[in-house]
Coordinates of C-alpha atoms in Angstrom, one line a residue:
M1 CA -0.1 0.0 0.1
L2 CA 1.5 3.4 -1.1
L3 CA 0.1 6.8 0.2
A4 CA 0.7 9.7 -2.2
G5 CA 0.1 13.2 -1.1
G6 CA -1.6 15.3 -3.8
W7 CA 0.4 18.4 -2.8
D8 CA 3.5 16.3 -2.0
L9 CA 6.7 18.1 -3.4
I10 CA 9.3 15.3 -2.0
A11 CA 7.6 12.2 -3.5
P12 CA 5.1 13.7 -5.9
A13 CA 1.7 11.7 -6.6
K14 CA 2.7 11.0 -10.1
K15 CA 6.0 9.4 -9.1
V16 CA 4.3 7.4 -6.7
K17 CA 1.7 6.0 -9.2
E18 CA 4.5 5.0 -11.4
I19 CA 6.0 3.0 -8.8
S20 CA 2.7 1.5 -7.9
K21 CA 2.1 0.7 -11.6
V22 CA 5.4 -1.0 -12.3
A23 CA 4.8 -3.1 -9.1
N24 CA 1.5 -4.1 -10.5
S25 CA 2.9 -5.0 -13.9
N26 CA 5.4 -7.1 -12.1
M27 CA 3.0 -8.9 -9.9
K28 CA -0.7 -8.4 -10.6
D29 CA -2.6 -6.3 -8.0
S30 CA 0.3 -6.3 -5.8
S31 CA 0.3 -2.5 -4.8
V32 CA -2.7 -0.6 -3.8
L33 CA -2.3 3.3 -4.1
V34 CA -4.0 5.5 -2.1
T35 CA -3.9 9.2 -3.3
I36 CA -4.8 12.1 -0.4
A37 CA -6.1 15.2 -1.7
R38 CA -4.0 18.1 -1.0
G39 CA -1.8 15.8 1.3
L40 CA 1.7 16.7 1.8
H41 CA 4.7 14.8 2.6
T42 CA 4.5 12.4 5.5
G43 CA 7.5 10.5 6.6
F44 CA 7.7 7.9 9.6
E45 CA 9.2 10.7 11.9
D46 CA 7.6 11.5 14.9
Q47 CA 8.9 15.3 14.6
I48 CA 9.5 18.0 12.1
T49 CA 12.3 17.2 9.7
L50 CA 14.1 19.4 7.3
F51 CA 16.7 18.3 5.0
S52 CA 17.1 15.0 6.9
L53 CA 17.7 17.3 10.0
P54 CA 15.4 17.0 13.1
I55 CA 14.4 20.9 13.6
S56 CA 13.6 20.1 17.4
S57 CA 17.1 18.5 18.1
V58 CA 18.6 21.6 16.5
L59 CA 16.6 24.0 18.2
K60 CA 17.2 22.2 21.6
G61 CA 20.8 22.1 21.3
A62 CA 21.0 25.8 20.0
D63 CA 19.7 28.3 22.9
L64 CA 22.0 30.6 20.8
A65 CA 19.4 30.6 18.1
K66 CA 17.4 33.0 20.1
V67 CA 20.3 35.6 20.3
F68 CA 21.3 35.2 16.6
F69 CA 17.8 35.1 15.0
G70 CA 15.8 36.6 17.5
F71 CA 12.0 35.9 16.4
A72 CA 12.8 33.8 13.6
D73 CA 12.5 30.8 15.5
I74 CA 9.0 31.8 16.8
T75 CA 8.0 32.9 13.1
L76 CA 9.2 29.4 12.0
F77 CA 7.1 27.7 14.5
K78 CA 4.3 30.0 13.8
I79 CA 4.3 28.9 10.0
L80 CA 4.7 25.3 10.8
G81 CA 1.8 25.5 13.0
L82 CA -0.3 27.3 10.4
L83 CA 0.9 24.6 7.9
G84 CA 0.0 21.9 10.3
T85 CA -3.5 23.3 10.6
L86 CA -4.1 23.5 6.8
R87 CA -2.7 19.6 6.6
T88 CA -4.7 18.2 9.5
K89 CA -7.9 19.6 8.0
T90 CA -7.4 17.1 5.1
G91 CA -7.5 13.9 7.4
Q92 CA -4.4 13.2 6.3
I93 CA -2.6 12.3 9.7
D94 CA -5.9 10.3 10.8
G95 CA -6.3 8.4 7.6
S96 CA -2.5 7.5 7.2
S97 CA -2.7 6.2 10.9
I98 CA -5.8 4.3 10.2
L99 CA -4.5 2.8 6.9
M100 CA -1.0 1.9 8.3
S101 CA -3.1 0.3 11.4
Y102 CA -5.1 -1.7 8.8
F103 CA -2.1 -2.5 6.5
L104 CA -0.1 -3.9 9.4
S105 CA -3.1 -6.0 10.6
Q106 CA -3.8 -7.6 7.2
M107 CA -0.2 -8.2 6.6
T108 CA 0.5 -9.9 9.9
A109 CA -2.7 -11.9 9.3
G110 CA -1.7 -13.3 5.8
Q111 CA -4.4 -11.3 4.2
N112 CA -4.5 -9.5 0.9
I113 CA -5.2 -5.8 0.7
T114 CA -7.5 -4.6 -2.1
P115 CA -8.5 -1.0 -2.7
K116 CA -12.3 -1.8 -1.7
K117 CA -11.2 -3.5 1.5
A118 CA -8.9 -0.5 2.3
E119 CA -11.6 2.0 1.6
Q120 CA -14.0 0.3 3.6
Y121 CA -11.9 0.1 6.7
L122 CA -10.8 4.0 6.2
D123 CA -14.7 4.8 6.1
D124 CA -15.5 2.8 9.0
N125 CA -13.0 4.4 11.0
I126 CA -12.4 8.1 10.0
T127 CA -14.5 11.1 10.5
D128 CA -17.1 11.2 7.4
R129 CA -15.9 14.7 6.3
F130 CA -12.4 13.1 5.1
E131 CA -13.7 10.2 3.5
D132 CA -13.7 11.7 0.1
K133 CA -10.0 12.9 0.5
F134 CA -8.9 9.4 0.0
V135 CA -8.7 7.5 -3.5
F136 CA -7.8 4.0 -3.8
T137 CA -6.6 2.3 -6.8
Y138 CA -4.3 -0.4 -8.1
G139 CA -1.7 1.9 -9.4
G140 CA -4.2 4.6 -10.6
E141 CA -5.9 2.2 -12.6
N142 CA -9.9 1.8 -11.5

């Protein structure tokens, strides 16, 4: 199962779709693609990361940042907070977490994952207003 954010600049949805198509051409229906409308890049980090460098670690260890940058760090966090608000309004974080749970439970049970089953699981477990933000296909093919 591959998740692709429609607004992702790091791993564009078109590239993720190509990966899914190639996987499905090698083994039919082996890759379920989930495209998230207005979704941004989500890694497996549990903290904000820029250029593979966790910002929280840098700022924790750099109290001098306040001296050198003044309100720059506060401004950065305000901007990231605003972007975070926009991001959560897509249901991306909740949906990604729900789908990861589904994927892992199906995988450990040795069950197949289909777009229809994954979408039903998400619909049953996410706030109704976010259901239409997720599109499920086999590599972009309906």
